[in-house]
mmCIF file of C-alpha atoms and ligand atoms in Angstrom:
data_model
loop_
_atom_site.group_PDB
_atom_site.id
_atom_site.type_symbol
_atom_site.label_atom_id
_atom_site.label_comp_id
_atom_site.label_asym_id
_atom_site.label_seq_id
_atom_site.Cartn_x
_atom_site.Cartn_y
_atom_site.Cartn_z
ATOM 1 C CA UNK P 211 17.859 158.778 111.629
ATOM 2 C CA UNK P 212 17.772 160.479 108.253
ATOM 3 C CA UNK P 213 17.923 164.267 108.060
ATOM 4 C CA UNK P 214 14.288 165.037 107.127
ATOM 5 C CA UNK P 215 12.897 162.911 109.957
ATOM 6 C CA UNK P 216 15.333 164.463 112.395
ATOM 7 C CA UNK P 217 14.289 167.923 111.219
ATOM 8 C CA UNK P 218 10.678 167.063 111.934
ATOM 9 C CA UNK P 219 11.551 165.671 115.357
ATOM 10 C CA UNK P 220 13.642 168.705 116.170
ATOM 11 C CA UNK P 221 10.830 171.061 115.154
ATOM 12 C CA UNK P 222 8.595 169.396 117.745
ATOM 13 C CA UNK P 223 10.916 170.039 120.672
ATOM 14 C CA UNK P 224 9.310 173.390 121.629
ATOM 15 C CA UNK P 225 6.038 171.484 122.202
ATOM 16 C CA UNK P 226 7.510 169.575 125.148
ATOM 17 C CA UNK P 227 6.447 170.577 128.629
ATOM 18 C CA UNK P 228 8.939 170.965 131.444
ATOM 19 C CA UNK P 229 8.845 167.386 132.819
ATOM 20 C CA UNK P 230 9.228 166.069 129.296
ATOM 21 C CA UNK P 231 12.195 168.330 128.654
ATOM 22 C CA UNK P 232 13.855 167.079 131.824
ATOM 23 C CA UNK P 233 13.128 163.491 130.837
ATOM 24 C CA UNK P 234 14.696 164.076 127.448
ATOM 25 C CA UNK P 235 17.762 165.715 128.947
ATOM 26 C CA UNK P 236 18.172 162.753 131.282
ATOM 27 C CA UNK P 237 17.938 160.343 128.393
ATOM 28 C CA UNK P 238 20.505 162.273 126.359
ATOM 29 C CA UNK P 239 22.889 162.910 129.239
ATOM 30 C CA UNK P 240 25.028 159.718 128.966
ATOM 31 C CA UNK P 241 25.372 160.041 125.189
ATOM 32 C CA UNK P 242 26.197 163.740 125.505
ATOM 33 C CA UNK P 243 28.760 162.846 128.177
ATOM 34 C CA UNK P 244 30.295 160.285 125.860
ATOM 35 C CA UNK P 245 30.476 162.740 122.968
ATOM 36 C CA UNK P 246 32.077 165.351 125.181
ATOM 37 C CA UNK P 247 34.669 163.038 126.668
ATOM 38 C CA UNK P 248 35.592 161.572 123.277
ATOM 39 C CA UNK P 249 35.981 165.084 121.860
ATOM 40 C CA UNK P 250 38.067 166.136 124.860
ATOM 41 C CA UNK P 251 40.386 163.145 124.576
ATOM 42 C CA UNK P 252 40.862 163.785 120.859
ATOM 43 C CA UNK P 253 41.479 167.474 121.584
ATOM 44 C CA UNK P 254 44.086 166.682 124.236
ATOM 45 C CA UNK P 255 45.901 164.085 122.162
ATOM 46 C CA UNK P 256 45.387 165.498 118.665
ATOM 47 C CA UNK P 257 48.318 167.897 118.629
ATOM 48 C CA UNK P 258 51.467 165.808 118.749
ATOM 49 C CA UNK P 259 49.702 162.451 118.550
ATOM 50 C CA UNK P 260 52.282 159.734 118.094
ATOM 51 C CA UNK P 261 52.589 155.986 118.148
ATOM 52 C CA UNK P 262 52.947 154.748 121.745
ATOM 53 C CA UNK P 263 55.289 152.022 120.536
ATOM 54 C CA UNK P 264 57.792 153.746 118.265
ATOM 55 C CA UNK P 265 56.930 157.453 118.743
ATOM 56 C CA UNK P 266 56.377 157.886 115.033
ATOM 57 C CA UNK P 267 54.180 160.920 114.346
ATOM 58 C CA UNK P 268 52.736 159.571 111.127
ATOM 59 C CA UNK P 269 49.625 157.466 111.492
ATOM 60 C CA UNK P 270 46.316 157.104 109.734
ATOM 61 C CA UNK P 271 42.791 156.415 110.878
ATOM 62 C CA UNK P 272 42.027 152.765 111.263
ATOM 63 C CA UNK P 273 38.401 152.293 112.253
ATOM 64 C CA UNK P 274 36.669 152.760 115.583
ATOM 65 C CA UNK P 275 36.638 150.623 118.677
ATOM 66 C CA UNK P 276 35.293 151.176 122.181
ATOM 67 C CA UNK P 277 33.969 154.618 121.185
ATOM 68 C CA UNK P 278 37.424 155.825 120.213
ATOM 69 C CA UNK P 279 39.123 156.387 116.892
ATOM 70 C CA UNK P 280 41.844 153.831 116.233
ATOM 71 C CA UNK P 281 45.037 154.763 114.443
ATOM 72 C CA UNK P 282 47.610 152.711 112.611
ATOM 73 C CA UNK P 283 51.240 153.695 112.816
ATOM 74 C CA UNK P 284 52.865 154.246 109.415
ATOM 75 C CA UNK P 285 56.227 153.062 110.663
ATOM 76 C CA UNK P 286 55.652 149.987 112.842
ATOM 77 C CA UNK P 287 52.130 149.145 111.730
ATOM 78 C CA UNK P 288 50.756 148.805 115.277
ATOM 79 C CA UNK P 289 47.268 150.086 115.974
ATOM 80 C CA UNK P 290 46.430 152.260 118.957
ATOM 81 C CA UNK P 291 43.920 154.760 120.272
ATOM 82 C CA UNK P 292 44.395 157.935 122.278
ATOM 83 C CA UNK P 293 44.297 156.057 125.587
ATOM 84 C CA UNK P 294 46.632 153.198 124.711
ATOM 85 C CA UNK P 295 49.291 152.878 127.372
ATOM 86 C CA UNK P 296 47.430 155.070 129.891
ATOM 87 C CA UNK P 297 45.729 153.914 133.108
ATOM 88 C CA UNK P 298 42.385 154.632 131.431
ATOM 89 C CA UNK P 299 42.877 152.286 128.499
ATOM 90 C CA UNK P 300 40.017 149.790 128.247
ATOM 91 C CA UNK P 301 38.031 151.459 131.028
ATOM 92 C CA UNK P 302 34.354 151.282 130.097
ATOM 93 C CA UNK P 303 31.346 153.605 130.403
ATOM 94 C CA UNK P 304 33.140 156.651 129.031
ATOM 95 C CA UNK P 305 29.852 158.543 128.977
ATOM 96 C CA UNK P 306 30.112 158.778 132.759
ATOM 97 C CA UNK P 307 33.735 159.773 133.057
ATOM 98 C CA UNK P 308 33.155 163.514 133.226
ATOM 99 C CA UNK P 309 30.581 163.043 135.981
ATOM 100 C CA UNK P 310 33.085 160.827 137.762
ATOM 101 C CA UNK P 311 35.831 163.427 137.390
ATOM 102 C CA UNK P 312 33.429 165.982 138.877
ATOM 103 C CA UNK P 313 32.942 163.611 141.824
ATOM 104 C CA UNK P 314 36.733 163.503 142.249
ATOM 105 C CA UNK P 315 36.880 167.296 142.215
ATOM 106 C CA UNK P 316 34.236 167.246 144.958
ATOM 107 C CA UNK P 317 36.253 164.718 147.023
ATOM 108 C CA UNK P 318 33.306 162.352 147.055
ATOM 109 C CA UNK P 319 33.538 159.080 148.911
ATOM 110 C CA UNK P 320 33.254 155.865 146.913
ATOM 111 C CA UNK P 321 29.617 155.544 147.903
ATOM 112 C CA UNK P 322 28.907 159.195 147.087
ATOM 113 C CA UNK P 323 30.607 158.960 143.694
ATOM 114 C CA UNK P 324 28.840 155.692 142.870
ATOM 115 C CA UNK P 325 25.464 157.276 143.598
ATOM 116 C CA UNK P 326 26.189 160.390 141.621
ATOM 117 C CA UNK P 327 27.558 158.601 138.568
ATOM 118 C CA UNK P 328 25.232 155.603 138.848
ATOM 119 C CA UNK P 329 27.891 152.922 138.776
ATOM 120 C CA UNK P 330 28.556 150.090 141.203
ATOM 121 C CA UNK P 331 30.662 150.923 144.263
ATOM 122 C CA UNK P 332 33.389 148.569 143.106
ATOM 123 C CA UNK P 333 33.560 150.442 139.817
ATOM 124 C CA UNK P 334 33.695 153.784 141.607
ATOM 125 C CA UNK P 335 36.582 152.492 143.700
ATOM 126 C CA UNK P 336 38.474 151.029 140.749
ATOM 127 C CA UNK P 337 38.004 154.224 138.752
ATOM 128 C CA UNK P 338 39.259 156.349 141.626
ATOM 129 C CA UNK P 339 42.665 154.718 141.490
ATOM 130 C CA UNK P 340 42.828 154.499 137.706
ATOM 131 C CA UNK P 341 42.102 158.201 137.387
ATOM 132 C CA UNK P 342 44.493 159.139 140.183
ATOM 133 C CA UNK P 343 47.322 156.904 138.990
ATOM 134 C CA UNK P 344 48.946 159.620 136.890
ATOM 135 C CA UNK P 345 47.432 162.536 138.776
ATOM 136 C CA UNK P 346 49.847 161.764 141.595
ATOM 137 C CA UNK P 347 52.819 162.217 139.240
ATOM 138 C CA UNK P 348 51.773 165.701 138.202
ATOM 139 C CA UNK P 349 54.292 167.492 140.412
ATOM 140 C CA UNK P 350 56.472 170.583 140.262
ATOM 141 C CA UNK P 351 59.849 170.013 138.680
ATOM 142 C CA UNK P 352 61.703 171.812 141.431
ATOM 143 C CA UNK P 353 61.248 173.484 144.806
ATOM 144 C CA UNK P 354 63.078 176.776 145.117
ATOM 145 C CA UNK P 355 63.872 179.508 147.657
ATOM 146 C CA UNK P 356 62.881 178.637 151.204
ATOM 147 C CA UNK P 357 61.803 174.986 151.206
ATOM 148 C CA UNK P 358 60.081 173.659 154.301
ATOM 149 C CA UNK P 359 60.245 169.921 154.807
ATOM 150 C CA UNK P 360 58.669 167.863 157.555
ATOM 151 C CA UNK P 361 57.291 164.401 158.014
ATOM 152 C CA UNK P 362 53.986 163.323 159.452
ATOM 153 C CA UNK P 363 52.691 159.895 160.417
ATOM 154 C CA UNK P 364 49.549 157.885 159.899
ATOM 155 C CA UNK P 365 48.666 154.547 161.385
ATOM 156 C CA UNK P 366 49.595 151.969 158.745
ATOM 157 C CA UNK P 367 46.613 150.238 157.182
ATOM 158 C CA UNK P 368 46.326 146.975 155.323
ATOM 159 C CA UNK P 369 42.749 147.712 154.353
ATOM 160 C CA UNK P 370 41.646 145.413 151.571
ATOM 161 C CA UNK P 371 44.581 142.992 151.982
ATOM 162 C CA UNK P 372 43.827 139.307 152.274
ATOM 163 C CA UNK P 373 46.802 138.655 154.506
ATOM 164 C CA UNK P 374 47.775 140.874 157.398
ATOM 165 C CA UNK P 375 51.348 140.855 158.652
ATOM 166 C CA UNK P 376 50.099 141.628 162.174
ATOM 167 C CA UNK P 377 47.108 140.981 164.418
ATOM 168 C CA UNK P 378 43.974 142.731 163.150
ATOM 169 C CA UNK P 379 43.029 146.018 164.814
ATOM 170 C CA UNK P 380 39.644 147.242 165.811
ATOM 171 C CA UNK P 381 38.207 149.957 163.623
ATOM 172 C CA UNK P 382 39.803 153.321 164.368
ATOM 173 C CA UNK P 383 42.494 151.560 166.379
ATOM 174 C CA UNK P 384 45.577 153.059 167.916
ATOM 175 C CA UNK P 385 49.227 152.184 167.364
ATOM 176 C CA UNK P 386 50.230 149.499 169.867
ATOM 177 C CA UNK P 387 53.525 151.266 170.579
ATOM 178 C CA UNK P 388 54.021 154.841 171.716
ATOM 179 C CA UNK P 389 56.064 157.234 169.588
ATOM 180 C CA UNK P 390 57.293 156.571 166.069
ATOM 181 C CA UNK P 391 57.228 152.854 165.385
ATOM 182 C CA UNK P 392 56.805 150.420 162.531
ATOM 183 C CA UNK P 393 53.046 150.737 163.076
ATOM 184 C CA UNK P 394 53.117 154.167 161.486
ATOM 185 C CA UNK P 395 53.532 155.209 157.858
ATOM 186 C CA UNK P 396 55.865 158.124 157.384
ATOM 187 C CA UNK P 397 54.808 160.817 154.902
ATOM 188 C CA UNK P 398 57.406 163.366 153.882
ATOM 189 C CA UNK P 399 56.108 166.699 152.589
ATOM 190 C CA UNK P 400 58.231 169.521 151.228
ATOM 191 C CA UNK P 401 56.776 172.855 150.180
ATOM 192 C CA UNK P 402 58.364 176.047 149.003
ATOM 193 C CA UNK P 403 57.017 179.488 149.710
ATOM 194 C CA UNK P 404 55.358 179.733 146.309
ATOM 195 C CA UNK P 405 53.226 176.756 147.366
ATOM 196 C CA UNK P 406 54.892 174.139 145.153
ATOM 197 C CA UNK P 407 54.628 170.864 147.030
ATOM 198 C CA UNK P 408 56.024 167.370 146.778
ATOM 199 C CA UNK P 409 55.417 164.418 149.031
ATOM 200 C CA UNK P 410 56.502 160.836 149.441
ATOM 201 C CA UNK P 411 55.307 157.905 151.465
ATOM 202 C CA UNK P 412 58.678 156.762 152.744
ATOM 203 C CA UNK P 413 57.422 153.617 154.457
ATOM 204 C CA UNK P 414 56.971 152.539 158.018
ATOM 205 C CA UNK P 415 58.860 154.095 160.883
ATOM 206 C CA UNK P 416 61.178 157.071 161.250
ATOM 207 C CA UNK P 417 62.470 159.052 158.298
ATOM 208 C CA UNK P 418 65.981 158.155 157.160
ATOM 209 C CA UNK P 419 68.615 160.201 155.400
ATOM 210 C CA UNK P 420 68.632 157.798 152.439
ATOM 211 C CA UNK P 421 64.917 158.496 151.906
ATOM 212 C CA UNK P 422 65.600 162.218 151.754
ATOM 213 C CA UNK P 423 68.251 161.522 149.128
ATOM 214 C CA UNK P 424 65.765 159.465 147.159
ATOM 215 C CA UNK P 425 62.700 161.694 147.383
ATOM 216 C CA UNK P 426 63.770 165.247 148.213
ATOM 217 C CA UNK P 427 67.174 165.690 146.586
ATOM 218 C CA UNK P 428 66.013 165.328 142.952
ATOM 219 C CA UNK P 429 63.384 168.034 143.516
ATOM 220 C CA UNK P 430 65.473 170.497 145.472
ATOM 221 C CA UNK P 431 67.069 173.489 143.763
ATOM 222 C CA UNK P 432 70.745 173.381 144.826
ATOM 223 C CA UNK P 433 70.413 177.054 145.832
ATOM 224 C CA UNK P 434 67.385 176.405 148.062
ATOM 225 C CA UNK P 435 67.372 177.017 151.796
ATOM 226 C CA UNK P 436 66.015 173.920 153.479
ATOM 227 C CA UNK P 437 64.047 174.556 156.677
ATOM 228 C CA UNK P 438 63.130 171.660 158.941
ATOM 229 C CA UNK P 439 62.724 170.706 162.574
ATOM 230 C CA UNK P 440 65.739 169.421 164.462
ATOM 231 C CA UNK P 441 65.465 165.805 163.244
ATOM 232 C CA UNK P 442 69.065 164.668 162.695
ATOM 233 C CA UNK P 443 68.236 163.034 159.344
ATOM 234 C CA UNK P 444 67.700 166.447 157.725
ATOM 235 C CA UNK P 445 70.883 167.836 159.217
ATOM 236 C CA UNK P 446 72.971 164.935 157.917
ATOM 237 C CA UNK P 447 71.255 165.070 154.525
ATOM 238 C CA UNK P 448 71.917 168.805 154.129
ATOM 239 C CA UNK P 449 75.531 168.451 155.235
ATOM 240 C CA UNK P 450 76.241 165.559 152.854
ATOM 241 C CA UNK P 451 74.793 167.393 149.871
ATOM 242 C CA UNK P 452 75.986 170.907 150.719
ATOM 243 C CA UNK P 453 72.459 172.281 150.996
ATOM 244 C CA UNK P 454 71.876 175.430 153.049
ATOM 245 C CA UNK P 455 69.855 174.359 156.063
ATOM 246 C CA UNK P 456 68.148 175.943 159.055
ATOM 247 C CA UNK P 457 66.579 173.842 161.767
ATOM 248 C CA UNK P 458 63.841 175.066 164.068
ATOM 249 C CA UNK P 459 63.931 173.632 167.539
ATOM 250 C CA UNK P 460 60.257 172.930 168.137
ATOM 251 C CA UNK P 461 60.972 171.163 171.405
ATOM 252 C CA UNK P 462 62.271 174.388 172.911
ATOM 253 C CA UNK P 463 59.069 176.084 171.727
ATOM 254 C CA UNK P 464 60.853 177.898 168.957
ATOM 255 C CA UNK P 465 58.360 178.484 166.166
ATOM 256 C CA UNK P 466 59.602 181.277 163.951
ATOM 257 C CA UNK P 467 63.018 182.799 163.503
ATOM 258 C CA UNK P 468 63.706 185.912 161.451
ATOM 259 C CA UNK P 469 66.412 185.732 158.817
ATOM 260 C CA UNK P 470 67.560 187.948 155.941
ATOM 261 C CA UNK P 471 65.993 185.444 153.504
ATOM 262 C CA UNK P 472 62.573 185.398 155.148
ATOM 263 C CA UNK P 473 60.899 183.920 158.210
ATOM 264 C CA UNK P 474 62.304 180.526 159.147
ATOM 265 C CA UNK P 475 59.539 178.131 160.149
ATOM 266 C CA UNK P 476 57.785 174.955 159.034
ATOM 267 C CA UNK P 477 54.250 176.243 159.478
ATOM 268 C CA UNK P 478 53.267 175.993 155.809
ATOM 269 C CA UNK P 479 54.226 172.367 155.572
ATOM 270 C CA UNK P 480 52.571 171.585 158.901
ATOM 271 C CA UNK P 481 49.391 173.278 157.711
ATOM 272 C CA UNK P 482 49.553 171.053 154.628
ATOM 273 C CA UNK P 483 49.833 167.972 156.859
ATOM 274 C CA UNK P 484 46.773 169.170 158.719
ATOM 275 C CA UNK P 485 44.788 169.776 155.546
ATOM 276 C CA UNK P 486 45.692 166.334 154.282
ATOM 277 C CA UNK P 487 44.629 164.561 157.462
ATOM 278 C CA UNK P 488 41.403 166.513 157.814
ATOM 279 C CA UNK P 489 40.522 165.868 154.176
ATOM 280 C CA UNK P 490 41.478 162.195 154.414
ATOM 281 C CA UNK P 491 39.180 161.606 157.404
ATOM 282 C CA UNK P 492 36.118 161.412 155.127
ATOM 283 C CA UNK P 493 37.463 158.191 153.617
ATOM 284 C CA UNK P 494 37.563 156.386 156.984
ATOM 285 C CA UNK P 495 41.018 154.884 156.613
ATOM 286 C CA UNK P 496 42.857 154.154 153.384
ATOM 287 C CA UNK P 497 45.303 151.361 152.620
ATOM 288 C CA UNK P 498 48.946 152.330 153.139
ATOM 289 C CA UNK P 499 49.981 151.318 149.657
ATOM 290 C CA UNK P 500 47.408 153.675 148.152
ATOM 291 C CA UNK P 501 48.341 156.696 150.268
ATOM 292 C CA UNK P 502 50.373 158.263 147.469
ATOM 293 C CA UNK P 503 47.243 158.373 145.283
ATOM 294 C CA UNK P 504 45.442 160.317 147.997
ATOM 295 C CA UNK P 505 48.381 162.670 148.417
ATOM 296 C CA UNK P 506 48.285 163.299 144.672
ATOM 297 C CA UNK P 507 44.541 163.857 144.822
ATOM 298 C CA UNK P 508 44.880 166.464 147.554
ATOM 299 C CA UNK P 509 47.714 168.158 145.660
ATOM 300 C CA UNK P 510 45.406 168.487 142.645
ATOM 301 C CA UNK P 511 42.697 170.086 144.776
ATOM 302 C CA UNK P 512 44.795 172.091 147.212
ATOM 303 C CA UNK P 513 44.626 175.809 146.669
ATOM 304 C CA UNK P 514 42.324 175.307 143.670
ATOM 305 C CA UNK P 515 45.157 174.056 141.447
ATOM 306 C CA UNK P 516 42.816 171.866 139.387
ATOM 307 C CA UNK P 517 39.254 173.119 139.097
ATOM 308 C CA UNK P 518 37.756 171.659 135.930
ATOM 309 C CA UNK P 519 36.977 168.119 134.818
ATOM 310 C CA UNK P 520 38.771 168.824 131.554
ATOM 311 C CA UNK P 521 41.945 169.806 133.379
ATOM 312 C CA UNK P 522 41.735 166.707 135.561
ATOM 313 C CA UNK P 523 41.170 164.450 132.549
ATOM 314 C CA UNK P 524 44.199 165.962 130.844
ATOM 315 C CA UNK P 525 46.352 165.097 133.864
ATOM 316 C CA UNK P 526 44.793 161.642 134.270
ATOM 317 C CA UNK P 527 45.659 160.602 130.715
ATOM 318 C CA UNK P 528 49.039 162.253 131.072
ATOM 319 C CA UNK P 529 51.496 163.389 128.460
ATOM 320 C CA UNK P 530 52.188 160.956 125.647
ATOM 321 C CA UNK P 531 54.934 158.598 126.818
ATOM 322 C CA UNK P 532 54.632 159.199 130.495
HETATM 323 ZN ZN1 ZN L 659 54.773 152.855 115.617
#
C-alpha cells in the first residue's frame, strides 16, 4: 500500500469499536509475530555473523528467502541465512514461533501448545524437539565447590517406536523386575551448591564408573568435593581420578553430616530428581531416547533460569558454530 492510502487508513483507526479493534489485532498478530521473530533472529546473529561453512566474517546481502535475509560469503561464495546449520533451519510458520516458545516456557503439553499456537499436534511435537535440541546443550562449563551427584531411574519407554525390543506394556506399567534392571533408564544428575546442574541419561541399568568418567569428569572442577550416596561406582571413580569424595550412607539413615566445608548431603540433587519427575508427569510418558531433551527443558525452566521467549530463542538457535 502506498503511503497516502496508508495514512488515510491509519487515520481511521480511532473510529473502530472494541470488537473491531480486537478483530484487527487478531488479524495482525501472525504478521507481527513474524516481524518480531525475524528482527530477533537478526539481532541475535547480527553481531559476529559469519559464514557457517568457512567462518569468514565478510558477507553481503543476497536476497530474501523464507522470510529471512540471505547472505553470500565473500570468501567461499556459499549462501546462507541466520538459521543455516541450526535445528530451526527450514522450519516454517515463523510468525508463530514466539507463541510456541511461550508455550515451552509454560511447559505446555503437545495438545496444549498446538491449541495455543494453532498448529497441528504433529507440528507442535516436531517443534518441541527442534527447539529443545540445542537448549539441552546450554549447560554450565564446570561444577565447583561441593558437588552432589546421584542417579535416579525411570521406566524405559519406547514410545513412538515401530519395533519394540520387548513385550509391550500396559499404559502406566511397572518394571517386570524388582530393583535396578535393564527395564529402567538411569539418569545421572550432578549439582553444585550454587545450583549449577548437569545431567546425563546413561542408559539402561545401574550406573557404571565409565559413565561417570564420560559424563561427570569433564564438568567437575578438580578441586571440587564430590558428595554421593554409598554406591561403589562413585567411590571407585573418585579414587581413580583423585577427586575428594564423601559418601553418605543413606541405608543407615544417615542424611546430613557436618564438615568444615559445609553440610554433606545429597538433598539438593534429590530434590532436583523430584522436581523433574513431578514436572515430567504431565507428559504421560516420554520416549527414552528423548529424555535428554526433557532434562534440558527442565534445566532451562528450573529456578527461573530462562524466563523470556527471546532468551529461549537465543539458546535454541545457539552460538554460531555450535
Ligand atoms: Zn564461506
